[in-house]
Coordinates of C-alpha atoms and ligand atoms in Angstrom, one line a residue:
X1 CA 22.0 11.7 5.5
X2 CA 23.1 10.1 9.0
X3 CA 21.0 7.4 8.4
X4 CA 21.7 6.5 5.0
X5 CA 25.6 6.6 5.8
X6 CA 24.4 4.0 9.0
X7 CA 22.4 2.0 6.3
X8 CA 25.3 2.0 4.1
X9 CA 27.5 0.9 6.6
X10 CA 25.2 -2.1 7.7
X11 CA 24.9 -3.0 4.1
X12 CA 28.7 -2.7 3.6
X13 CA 29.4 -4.8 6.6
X14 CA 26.7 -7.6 5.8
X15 CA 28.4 -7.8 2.5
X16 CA 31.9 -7.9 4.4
X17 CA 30.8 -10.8 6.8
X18 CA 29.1 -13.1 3.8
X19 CA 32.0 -12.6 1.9
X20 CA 33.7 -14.1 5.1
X21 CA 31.1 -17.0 4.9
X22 CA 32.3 -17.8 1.9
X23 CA 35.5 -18.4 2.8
X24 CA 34.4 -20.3 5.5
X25 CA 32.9 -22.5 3.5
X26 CA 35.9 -23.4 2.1
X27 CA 37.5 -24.8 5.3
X28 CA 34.4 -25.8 6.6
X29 CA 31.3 -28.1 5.5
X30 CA 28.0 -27.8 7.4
X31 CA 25.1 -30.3 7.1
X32 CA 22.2 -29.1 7.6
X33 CA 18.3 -29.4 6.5
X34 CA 17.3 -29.0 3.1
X35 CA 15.4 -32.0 2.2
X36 CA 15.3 -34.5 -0.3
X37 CA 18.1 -34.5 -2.8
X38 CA 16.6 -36.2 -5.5
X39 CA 16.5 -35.9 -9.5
X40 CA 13.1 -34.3 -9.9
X41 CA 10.7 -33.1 -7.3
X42 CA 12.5 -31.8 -4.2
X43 CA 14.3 -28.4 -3.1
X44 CA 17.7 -30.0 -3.3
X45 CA 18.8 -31.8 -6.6
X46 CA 22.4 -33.0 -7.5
X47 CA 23.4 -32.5 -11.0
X48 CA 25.6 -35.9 -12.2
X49 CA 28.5 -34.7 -14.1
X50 CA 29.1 -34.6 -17.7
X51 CA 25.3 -32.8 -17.8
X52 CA 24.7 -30.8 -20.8
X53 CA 23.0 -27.1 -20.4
X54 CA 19.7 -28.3 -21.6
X55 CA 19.6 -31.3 -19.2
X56 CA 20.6 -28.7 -16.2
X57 CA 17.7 -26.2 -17.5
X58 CA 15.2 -28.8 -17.7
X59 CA 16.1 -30.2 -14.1
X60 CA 16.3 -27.0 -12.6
X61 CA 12.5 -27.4 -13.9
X62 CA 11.5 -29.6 -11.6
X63 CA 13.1 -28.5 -8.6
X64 CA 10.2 -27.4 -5.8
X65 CA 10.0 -25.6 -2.6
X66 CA 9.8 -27.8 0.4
X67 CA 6.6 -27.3 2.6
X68 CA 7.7 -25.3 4.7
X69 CA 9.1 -23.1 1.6
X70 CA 5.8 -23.2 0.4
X71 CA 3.7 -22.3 3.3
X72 CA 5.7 -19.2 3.8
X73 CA 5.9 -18.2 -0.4
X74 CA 1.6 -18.0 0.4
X75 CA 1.9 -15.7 3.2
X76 CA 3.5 -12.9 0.8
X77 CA 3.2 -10.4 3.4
X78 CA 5.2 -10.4 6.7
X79 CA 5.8 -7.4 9.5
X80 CA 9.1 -6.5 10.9
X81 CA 9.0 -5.4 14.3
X82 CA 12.6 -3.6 15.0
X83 CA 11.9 -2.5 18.6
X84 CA 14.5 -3.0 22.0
X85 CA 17.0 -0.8 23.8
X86 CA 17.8 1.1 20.6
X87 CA 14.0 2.6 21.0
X88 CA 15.3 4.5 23.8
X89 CA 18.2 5.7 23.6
X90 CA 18.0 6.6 19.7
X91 CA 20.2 4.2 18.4
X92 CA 20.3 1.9 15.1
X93 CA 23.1 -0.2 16.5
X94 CA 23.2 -0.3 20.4
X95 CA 26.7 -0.9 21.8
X96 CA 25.4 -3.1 24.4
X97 CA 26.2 -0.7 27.6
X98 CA 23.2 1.0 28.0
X99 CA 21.4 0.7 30.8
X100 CA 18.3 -1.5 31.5
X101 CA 16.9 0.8 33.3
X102 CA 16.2 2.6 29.9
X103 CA 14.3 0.3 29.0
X104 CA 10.8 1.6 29.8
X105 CA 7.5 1.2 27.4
X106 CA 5.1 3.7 29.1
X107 CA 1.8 1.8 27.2
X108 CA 3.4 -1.4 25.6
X109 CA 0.3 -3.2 23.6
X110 CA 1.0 -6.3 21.9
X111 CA -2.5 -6.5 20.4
X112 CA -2.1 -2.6 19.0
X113 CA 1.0 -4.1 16.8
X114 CA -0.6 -7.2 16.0
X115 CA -3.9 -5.3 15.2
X116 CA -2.3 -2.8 12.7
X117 CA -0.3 -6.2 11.4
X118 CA -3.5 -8.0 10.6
X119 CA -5.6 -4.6 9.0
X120 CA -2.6 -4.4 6.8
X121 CA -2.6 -7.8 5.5
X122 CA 0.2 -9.1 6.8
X123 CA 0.0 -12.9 7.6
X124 CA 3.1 -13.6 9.9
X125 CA 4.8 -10.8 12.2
X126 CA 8.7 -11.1 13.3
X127 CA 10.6 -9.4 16.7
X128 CA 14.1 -8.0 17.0
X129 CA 13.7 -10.4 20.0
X130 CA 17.8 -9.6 21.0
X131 CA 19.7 -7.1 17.9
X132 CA 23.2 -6.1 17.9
X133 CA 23.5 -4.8 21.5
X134 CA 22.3 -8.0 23.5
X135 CA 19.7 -6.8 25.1
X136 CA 16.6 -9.5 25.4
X137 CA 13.2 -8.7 25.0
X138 CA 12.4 -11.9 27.0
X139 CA 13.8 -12.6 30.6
X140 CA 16.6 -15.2 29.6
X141 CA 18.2 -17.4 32.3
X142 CA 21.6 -16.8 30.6
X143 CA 22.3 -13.5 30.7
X144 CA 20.8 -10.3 33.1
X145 CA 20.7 -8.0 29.6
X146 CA 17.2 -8.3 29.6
X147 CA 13.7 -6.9 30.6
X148 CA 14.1 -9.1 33.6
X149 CA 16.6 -6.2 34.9
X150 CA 14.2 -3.1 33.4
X151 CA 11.4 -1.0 35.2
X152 CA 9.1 -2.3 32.8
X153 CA 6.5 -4.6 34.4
X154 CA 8.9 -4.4 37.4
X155 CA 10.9 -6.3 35.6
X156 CA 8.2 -9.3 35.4
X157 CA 7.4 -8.5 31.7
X158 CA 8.2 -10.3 28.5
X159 CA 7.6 -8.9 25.0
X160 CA 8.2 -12.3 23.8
X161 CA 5.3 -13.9 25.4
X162 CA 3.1 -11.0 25.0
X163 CA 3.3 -10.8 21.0
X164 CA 3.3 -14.3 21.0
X165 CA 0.2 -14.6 22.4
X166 CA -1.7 -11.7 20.4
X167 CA -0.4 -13.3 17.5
X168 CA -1.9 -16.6 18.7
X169 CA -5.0 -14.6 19.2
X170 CA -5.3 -12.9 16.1
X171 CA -4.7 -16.0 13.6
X172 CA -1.3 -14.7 12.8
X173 CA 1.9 -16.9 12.7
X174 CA 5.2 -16.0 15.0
X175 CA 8.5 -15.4 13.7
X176 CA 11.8 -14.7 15.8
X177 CA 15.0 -12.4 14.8
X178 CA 17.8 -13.4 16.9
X179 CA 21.2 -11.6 15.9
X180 CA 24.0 -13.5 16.2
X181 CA 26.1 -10.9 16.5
X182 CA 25.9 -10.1 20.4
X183 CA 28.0 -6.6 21.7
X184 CA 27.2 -7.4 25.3
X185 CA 27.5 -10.6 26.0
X186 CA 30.8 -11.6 27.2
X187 CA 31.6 -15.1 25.8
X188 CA 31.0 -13.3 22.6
X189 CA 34.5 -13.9 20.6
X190 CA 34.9 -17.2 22.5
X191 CA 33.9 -19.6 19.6
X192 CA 32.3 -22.7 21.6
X193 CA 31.2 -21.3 24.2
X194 CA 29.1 -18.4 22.9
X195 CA 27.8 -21.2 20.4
X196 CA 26.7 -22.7 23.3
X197 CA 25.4 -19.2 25.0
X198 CA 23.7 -19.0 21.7
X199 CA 21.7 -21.9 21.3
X200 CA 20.3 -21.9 25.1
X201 CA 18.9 -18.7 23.8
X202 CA 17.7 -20.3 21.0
X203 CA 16.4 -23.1 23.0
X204 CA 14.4 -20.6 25.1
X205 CA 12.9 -18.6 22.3
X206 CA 11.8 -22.3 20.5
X207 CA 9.9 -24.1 23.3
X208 CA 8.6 -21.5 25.4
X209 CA 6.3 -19.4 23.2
X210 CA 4.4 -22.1 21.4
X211 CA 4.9 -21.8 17.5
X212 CA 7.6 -20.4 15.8
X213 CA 6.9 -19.7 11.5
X214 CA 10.4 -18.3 11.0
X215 CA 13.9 -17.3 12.3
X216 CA 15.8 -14.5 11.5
X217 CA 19.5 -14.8 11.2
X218 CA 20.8 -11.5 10.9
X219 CA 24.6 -11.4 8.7
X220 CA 25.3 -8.1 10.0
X221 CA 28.4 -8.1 12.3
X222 CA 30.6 -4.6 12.1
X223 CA 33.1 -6.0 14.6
X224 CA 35.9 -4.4 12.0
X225 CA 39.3 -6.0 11.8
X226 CA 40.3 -5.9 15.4
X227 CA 37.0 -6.7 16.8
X228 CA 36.3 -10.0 18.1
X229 CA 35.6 -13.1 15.5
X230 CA 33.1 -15.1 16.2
X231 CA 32.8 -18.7 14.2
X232 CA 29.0 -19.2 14.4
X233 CA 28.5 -23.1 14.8
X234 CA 25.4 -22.7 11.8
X235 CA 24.8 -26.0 11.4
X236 CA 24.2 -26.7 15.1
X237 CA 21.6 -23.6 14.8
X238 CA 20.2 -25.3 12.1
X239 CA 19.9 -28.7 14.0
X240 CA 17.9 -27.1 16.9
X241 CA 15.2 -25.4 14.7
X242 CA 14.8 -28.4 13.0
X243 CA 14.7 -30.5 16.3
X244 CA 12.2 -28.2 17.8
X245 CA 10.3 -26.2 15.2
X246 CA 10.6 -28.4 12.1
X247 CA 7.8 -25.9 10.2
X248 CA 9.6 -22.8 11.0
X249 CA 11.6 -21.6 7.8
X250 CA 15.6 -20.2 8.5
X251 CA 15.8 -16.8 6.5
X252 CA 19.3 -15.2 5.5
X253 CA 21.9 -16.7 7.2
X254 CA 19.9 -20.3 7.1
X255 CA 18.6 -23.0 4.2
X256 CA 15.2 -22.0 3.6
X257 CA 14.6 -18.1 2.5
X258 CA 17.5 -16.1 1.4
X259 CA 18.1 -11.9 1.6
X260 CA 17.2 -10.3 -1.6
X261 CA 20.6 -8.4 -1.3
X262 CA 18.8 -4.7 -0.2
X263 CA 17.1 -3.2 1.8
X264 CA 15.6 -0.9 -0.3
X265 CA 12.4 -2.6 -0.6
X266 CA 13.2 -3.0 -4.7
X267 CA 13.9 -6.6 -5.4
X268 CA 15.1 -8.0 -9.0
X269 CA 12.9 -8.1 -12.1
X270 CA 14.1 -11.3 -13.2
X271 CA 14.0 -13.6 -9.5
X272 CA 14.5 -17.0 -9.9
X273 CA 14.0 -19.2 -6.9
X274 CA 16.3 -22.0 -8.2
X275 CA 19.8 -21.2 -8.1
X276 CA 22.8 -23.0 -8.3
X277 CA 23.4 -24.8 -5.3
X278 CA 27.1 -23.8 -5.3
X279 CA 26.9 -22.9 -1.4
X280 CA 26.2 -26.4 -0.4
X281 CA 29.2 -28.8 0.0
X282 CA 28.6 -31.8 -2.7
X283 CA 30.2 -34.9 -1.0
X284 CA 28.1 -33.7 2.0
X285 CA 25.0 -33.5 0.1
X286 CA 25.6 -36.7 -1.5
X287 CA 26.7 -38.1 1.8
X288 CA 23.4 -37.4 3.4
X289 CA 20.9 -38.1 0.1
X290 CA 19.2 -40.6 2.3
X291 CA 18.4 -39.2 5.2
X292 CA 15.4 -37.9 5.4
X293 CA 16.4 -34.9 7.1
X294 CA 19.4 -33.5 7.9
X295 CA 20.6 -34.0 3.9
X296 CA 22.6 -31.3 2.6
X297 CA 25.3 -29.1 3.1
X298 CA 24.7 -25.6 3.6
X299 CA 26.9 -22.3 3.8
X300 CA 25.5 -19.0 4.2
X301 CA 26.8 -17.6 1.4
X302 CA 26.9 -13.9 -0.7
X303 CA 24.0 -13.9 -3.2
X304 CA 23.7 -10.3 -3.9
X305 CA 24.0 -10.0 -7.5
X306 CA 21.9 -9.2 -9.9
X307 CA 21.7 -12.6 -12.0
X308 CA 21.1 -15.9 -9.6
X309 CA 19.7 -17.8 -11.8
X310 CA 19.8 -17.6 -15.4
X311 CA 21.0 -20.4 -18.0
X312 CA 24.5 -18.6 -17.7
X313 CA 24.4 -19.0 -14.3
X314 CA 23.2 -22.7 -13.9
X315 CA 25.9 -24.1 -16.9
X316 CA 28.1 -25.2 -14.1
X317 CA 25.9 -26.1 -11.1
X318 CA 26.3 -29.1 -9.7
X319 CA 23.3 -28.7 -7.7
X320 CA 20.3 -27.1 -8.1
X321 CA 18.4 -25.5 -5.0
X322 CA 15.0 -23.9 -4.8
X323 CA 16.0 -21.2 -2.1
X324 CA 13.5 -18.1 -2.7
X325 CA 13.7 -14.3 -1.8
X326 CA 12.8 -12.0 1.2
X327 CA 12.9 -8.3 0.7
X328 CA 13.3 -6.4 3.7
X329 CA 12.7 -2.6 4.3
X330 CA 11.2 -0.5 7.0
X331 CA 8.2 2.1 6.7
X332 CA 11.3 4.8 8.1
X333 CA 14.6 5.9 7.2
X334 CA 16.0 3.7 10.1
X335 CA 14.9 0.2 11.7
X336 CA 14.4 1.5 15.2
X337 CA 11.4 4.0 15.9
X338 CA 13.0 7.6 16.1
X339 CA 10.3 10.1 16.7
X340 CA 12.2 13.0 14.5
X341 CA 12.0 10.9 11.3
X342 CA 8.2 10.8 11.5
X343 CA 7.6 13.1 8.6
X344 CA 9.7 10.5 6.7
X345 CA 7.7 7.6 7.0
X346 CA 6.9 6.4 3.6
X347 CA 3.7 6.7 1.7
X348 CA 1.2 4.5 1.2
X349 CA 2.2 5.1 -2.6
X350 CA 5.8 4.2 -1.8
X351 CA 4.5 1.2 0.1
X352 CA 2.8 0.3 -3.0
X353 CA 5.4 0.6 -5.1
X354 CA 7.4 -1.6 -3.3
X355 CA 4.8 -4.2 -2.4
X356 CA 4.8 -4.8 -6.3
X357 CA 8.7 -4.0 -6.6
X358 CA 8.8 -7.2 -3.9
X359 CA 5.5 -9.4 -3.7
X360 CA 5.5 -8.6 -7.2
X361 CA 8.2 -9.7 -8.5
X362 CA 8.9 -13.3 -6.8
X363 CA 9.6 -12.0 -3.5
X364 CA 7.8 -11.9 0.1
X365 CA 7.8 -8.5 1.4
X366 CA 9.4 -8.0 4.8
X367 CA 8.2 -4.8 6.2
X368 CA 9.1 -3.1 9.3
X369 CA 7.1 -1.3 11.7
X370 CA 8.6 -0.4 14.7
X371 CA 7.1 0.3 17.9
X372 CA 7.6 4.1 19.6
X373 CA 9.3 4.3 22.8
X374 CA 5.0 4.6 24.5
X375 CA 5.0 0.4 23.0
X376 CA 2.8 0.9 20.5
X377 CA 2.8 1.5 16.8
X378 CA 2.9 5.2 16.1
X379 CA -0.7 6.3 14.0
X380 CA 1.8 7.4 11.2
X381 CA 2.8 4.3 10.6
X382 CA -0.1 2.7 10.9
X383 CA -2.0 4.9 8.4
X384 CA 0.4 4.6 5.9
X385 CA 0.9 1.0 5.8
X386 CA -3.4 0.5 6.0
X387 CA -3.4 3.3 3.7
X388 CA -1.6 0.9 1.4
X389 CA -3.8 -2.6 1.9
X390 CA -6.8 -0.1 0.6
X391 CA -5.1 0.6 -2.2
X392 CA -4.4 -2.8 -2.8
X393 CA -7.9 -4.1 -1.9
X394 CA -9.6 -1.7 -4.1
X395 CA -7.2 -2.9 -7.2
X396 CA -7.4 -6.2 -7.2
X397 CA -10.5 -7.5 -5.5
X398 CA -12.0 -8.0 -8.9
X399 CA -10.3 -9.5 -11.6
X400 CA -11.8 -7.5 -14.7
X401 CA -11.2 -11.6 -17.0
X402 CA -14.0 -12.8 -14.4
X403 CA -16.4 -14.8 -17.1
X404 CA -14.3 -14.7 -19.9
X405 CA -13.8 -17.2 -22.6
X406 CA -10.4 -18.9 -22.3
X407 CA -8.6 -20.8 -25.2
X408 CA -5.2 -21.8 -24.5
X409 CA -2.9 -23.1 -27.8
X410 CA -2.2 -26.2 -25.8
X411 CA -3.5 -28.1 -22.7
X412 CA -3.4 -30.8 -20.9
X413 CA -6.3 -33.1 -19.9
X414 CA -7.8 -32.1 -16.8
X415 CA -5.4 -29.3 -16.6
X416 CA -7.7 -27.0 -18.9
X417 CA -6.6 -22.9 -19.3
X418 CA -10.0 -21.9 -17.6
X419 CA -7.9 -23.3 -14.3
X420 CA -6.3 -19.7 -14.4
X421 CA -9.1 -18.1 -13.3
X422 CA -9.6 -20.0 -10.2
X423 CA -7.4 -18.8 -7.4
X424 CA -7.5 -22.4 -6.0
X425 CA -3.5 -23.0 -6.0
X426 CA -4.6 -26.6 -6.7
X427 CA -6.6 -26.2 -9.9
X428 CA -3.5 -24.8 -12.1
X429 CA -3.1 -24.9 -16.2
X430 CA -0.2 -27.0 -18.2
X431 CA 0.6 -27.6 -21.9
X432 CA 0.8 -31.3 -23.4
X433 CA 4.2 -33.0 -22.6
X434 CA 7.1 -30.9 -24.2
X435 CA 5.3 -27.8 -25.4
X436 CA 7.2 -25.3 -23.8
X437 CA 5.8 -22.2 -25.5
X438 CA 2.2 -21.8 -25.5
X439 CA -0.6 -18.7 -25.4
X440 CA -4.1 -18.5 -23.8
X441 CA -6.7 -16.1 -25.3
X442 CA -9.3 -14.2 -23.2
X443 CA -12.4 -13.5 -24.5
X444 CA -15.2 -11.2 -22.9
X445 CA -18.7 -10.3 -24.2
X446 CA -17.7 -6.7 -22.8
X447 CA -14.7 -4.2 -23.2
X448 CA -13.3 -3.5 -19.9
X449 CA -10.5 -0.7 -19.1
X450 CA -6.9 -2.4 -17.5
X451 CA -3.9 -1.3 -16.2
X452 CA -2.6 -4.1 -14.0
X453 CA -2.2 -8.2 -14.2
X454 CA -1.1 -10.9 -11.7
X455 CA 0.2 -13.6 -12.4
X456 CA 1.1 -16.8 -10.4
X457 CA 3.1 -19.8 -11.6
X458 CA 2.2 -23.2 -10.4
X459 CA 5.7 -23.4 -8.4
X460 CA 4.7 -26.4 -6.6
X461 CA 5.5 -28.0 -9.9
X462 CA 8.8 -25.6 -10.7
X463 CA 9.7 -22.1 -11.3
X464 CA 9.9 -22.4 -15.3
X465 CA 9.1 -19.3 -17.2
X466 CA 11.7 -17.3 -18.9
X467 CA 10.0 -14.6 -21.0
X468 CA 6.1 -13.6 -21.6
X469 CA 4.0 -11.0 -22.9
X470 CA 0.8 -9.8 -22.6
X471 CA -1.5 -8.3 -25.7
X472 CA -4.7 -6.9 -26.2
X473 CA -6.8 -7.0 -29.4
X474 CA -7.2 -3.6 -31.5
X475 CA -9.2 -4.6 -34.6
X476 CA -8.1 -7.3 -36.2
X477 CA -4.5 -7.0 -34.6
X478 CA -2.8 -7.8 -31.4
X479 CA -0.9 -5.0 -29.3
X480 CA 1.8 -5.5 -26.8
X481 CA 0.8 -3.9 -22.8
X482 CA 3.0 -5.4 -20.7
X483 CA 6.1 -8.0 -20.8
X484 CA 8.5 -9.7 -18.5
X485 CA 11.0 -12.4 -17.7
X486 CA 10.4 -14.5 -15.0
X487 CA 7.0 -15.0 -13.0
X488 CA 7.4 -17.2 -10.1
X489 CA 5.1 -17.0 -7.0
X490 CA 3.9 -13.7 -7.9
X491 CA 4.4 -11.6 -11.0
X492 CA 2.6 -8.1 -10.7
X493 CA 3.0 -5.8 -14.0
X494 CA 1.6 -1.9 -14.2
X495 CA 0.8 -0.4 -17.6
X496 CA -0.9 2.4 -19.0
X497 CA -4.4 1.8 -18.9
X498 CA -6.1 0.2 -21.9
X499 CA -9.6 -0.8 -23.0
X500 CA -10.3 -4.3 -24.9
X501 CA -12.3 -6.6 -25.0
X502 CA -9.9 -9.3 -25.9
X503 CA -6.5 -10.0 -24.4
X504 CA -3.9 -12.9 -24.4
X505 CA -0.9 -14.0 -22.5
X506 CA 2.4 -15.5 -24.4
X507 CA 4.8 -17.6 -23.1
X508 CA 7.3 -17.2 -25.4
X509 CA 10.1 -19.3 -24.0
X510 CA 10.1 -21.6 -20.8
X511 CA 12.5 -24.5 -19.2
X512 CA 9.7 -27.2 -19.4
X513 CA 6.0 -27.3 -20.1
X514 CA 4.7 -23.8 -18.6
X515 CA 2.3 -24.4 -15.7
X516 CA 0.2 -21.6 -14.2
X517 CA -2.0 -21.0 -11.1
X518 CA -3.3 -17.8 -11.7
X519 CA -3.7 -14.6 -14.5
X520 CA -5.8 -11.4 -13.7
X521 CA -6.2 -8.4 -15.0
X522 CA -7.0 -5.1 -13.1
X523 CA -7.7 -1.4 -12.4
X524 CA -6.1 0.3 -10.2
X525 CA -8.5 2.0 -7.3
X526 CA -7.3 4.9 -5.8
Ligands
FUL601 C1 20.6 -5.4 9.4 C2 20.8 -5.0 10.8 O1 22.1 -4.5 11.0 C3 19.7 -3.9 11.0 O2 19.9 -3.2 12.2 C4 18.4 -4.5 10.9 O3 18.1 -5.3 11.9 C5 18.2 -5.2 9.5 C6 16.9 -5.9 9.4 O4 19.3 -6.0 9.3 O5 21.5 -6.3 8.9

């Protein structure tokens, strides 16, 4: 109950600080690094005006994630670690005055987390590297909140450099949380000069632990109306990252990957990854269309609702963005370990249910597993959230299509349906130029029994599909199993279990000529 009042509260006060973004933008224009504003083809395009609603739909077509965007849509699966001060002294949100002589992991084991990380499947880990209260998980020169002043390691460790490394030693990519919000530190409040406070941290965390895939900009601030205001320099963040990690992706408050608007694990079941671009300044966009890469304008900006990106929604863009979900949640009622909330960690049914409420449904799951206050990952957690890859491994290592016959009512030359069976994201299926509906048949020699399809759209060409159904033949006639809206990266659909030998898949309306990587059909293994 506790808990979900602090939840509630975090939520409440992200929403209150974005809402402040947004007014910010008003005053204030940021350019930062969203790249290549052209017509067709980028992550950034500028609608001319006088567009009618068609010519917006079928440019938001063509609009693709960058590479970077792309690299981190594939890894689909990414771990949270929350751990820090608040590990110790039970908190969510440290005030920034405790101790850092509380600060003391009895058995701290970077290659435990980064083991159970890698058995679940996940492909990148982040770490709370400072949250709320200030306190550093690495020995920064500019402040003495940090390990540097803990027992730990006798105040020679660094959990930075530690998970960095197992990461590096594991094949699994590095991400970085950095909360902006800082309780401790005293030039907090002080506009420039806690920017300035804030990007030597940044600095650190960017060149000294090799590379970075992605960095977390927490909106959180509940500094309430008296509290100190802070005008985060963004753009300047922005610079940096791009100036010293140019693959790394910026998530939430940043360009690249935006908050699904929970944390409940559920994202939306229509996600579009183009949206209007209404939180980039025009002129600046415009301004910087040649540049190669600092090219747009870019305010972090409340996108919480539940439609982003329909028609409706694009009629008045004036620029179009490709700007794709994350969905955060953590294994526990809270994001810090608390060892009284261990009977509440969730399932690895629940886990399920949210990997195909999230991965499932256009997003890339963000999960959180935080560390106990021994440094390691406690074995509830890590059974649950293994207990969940099993499931998913024994569901969907065999797509029950495998050999079938594939007819598709349109397709383009050396594009051909069978492409949909391949997993090879470069082998994908279109229709001829300007068929935008189209259906692909699949035909076994054997009945098999089904209760589960994936589906992948070739994004690298554009996010286009609207509406789609799937059938299976009874006699002579078809029968409706699943249906949806959008598909996007990832489109996972449950349904009660049916046997056919014959099945098809309908696009029944789409922005431009439907393109897809990927269709499977499975059984779910318990
Ligand atoms: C929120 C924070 O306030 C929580 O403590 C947590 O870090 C979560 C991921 O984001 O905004």
């Amino acid at each position: 109950m506790v808990q979900r009042r602090i939840l509630g509260t975090m939520r409440h006060s992200l929403r209150t600080m974005l809402r402040g973004f947004t007014s910010l933008a008003l005053v204030l224009s940021f350019a930062v690094g969203q790249e290549n504003p052209v017509r067709h083809g980028g992550n950034v395009v500028l609608i001319p005006p006088g567009e009618t609603l068609d010519d917006i739909v079928h440019q938001a077509a063509h609009v693709v994630p960058s590479e970077r965007q792309w690299d981190w849509q594939q890894r689909e699966f990414i771990g949270f670690f929350h751990f820090g001060m608040n590990t110790f002294v039970h908190r969510e949100w440290g005030d920034g005055t405790a101790n850092p002589e509380l600060f003391r992991p009895s058995a701290l084991d970077a290659d435990q987390w980064v083991r159970v990380a890698k058995a679940a499947g996940m492909k990148t880990v982040i770490l709370t590297t400072k949250h709320h209260d200030g306190f550093c998980l690495w020995p920064s020169k500019y402040t003495d909140y940090s390990v540097r002043n803990s027992p730990w390691e006798n105040g020679k460790g660094d959990v930075v450099k530690e998970l960095s490394e197992a990461c590096r030693k594991a094949g699994l990519k590095f991400g970085v949380y950095l909360s902006p919000w800082d309780r401790h530190e005293p030039s907090y409040g002080d506009s420039p000069k806690y920017n300035e406070h804030f990007r030597n941290q940044l600095r650190e965390l960017l060149t000294n632990y090799g590379e970075i895939a992605e960095v977390w900009f927490d909106g959180a601030n509940g500094e309430g109306p008296n509290g100190k205001r802070q005008v985060y320099d963004w753009q300047s963040y922005y610079r940096l990252i791009r100036e010293l990690q140019p693959e790394a992706v910026i998530a939430i408050m940043g360009p690249d990957v935006r908050w699904v608007g929970t944390e409940s694990g559920y994202g939306r079941e229509t996600e579009w990854s183009v949206l209007p671009g209404d939180q980039f300044d025009v002129d600046s966009v415009a301004a910087h269309s040649q540049q190669r890469t600092i090219d747009a304008a870019f305010v972090p900006h409340d996108l919480t609702q539940q439609d982003l990106g329909s028609r409706e929604r694009l009629a008045h863009a004036r620029s179009l963005i490709w700007y794709p979900a994350e969905t955060d949640v953590s294994i526990r009622p809270g994001w810090f370990f608390h060892a009284n909330e261990d009977s509440l960690v969730k399932s690895p049914e629940t886990l399920v249910d949210i990997y195909y409420s999230s991965v499932g449904r256009n997003s890339v799951l963000l999960l959180n597993i935080p560390p106990d206050t021994s440094g390691r990952i406690s074995p509830v957690d890590s059974a649950s959230v293994c207990g969940m890859r099993r499931i998913l491994d024994r569901t969907f290592s065999v797509n029950l299509l495998a050999g079938a016959n594939v007819v598709a009512s349109s397709q383009r030359v050396g594009m051909p349906a069978m492409n949909v069976l391949k997993p090879d994201a470069r082998e994908y299926w279109t229709t001829s130029e300007r068929v935008d509906t189209a259906q692909i048949v699949f035909d076994l020699s054997r009945q098999v029994t089904v209760d589960r399809a994936m589906i992948k759209e070739a994004i690298r060409i554009g996010q286009r599909i609207e509406r789609f159904h799937i059938d299976a033949r009874e006699g002579a006639s078809w029968v409706r199993i699943a249906e949806g809206t959008t598909i996007g990266y990832e489109r996972i659909l449950r349904f009660p279990r049916i046997s056919a030998s014959s099945f098809r898949l309908v696009i029944a309306r789409s922005r431009d000529c439907p393109a897809l990587d990927y269709f499977g059909l499975f059984l779910l293994g318990e």
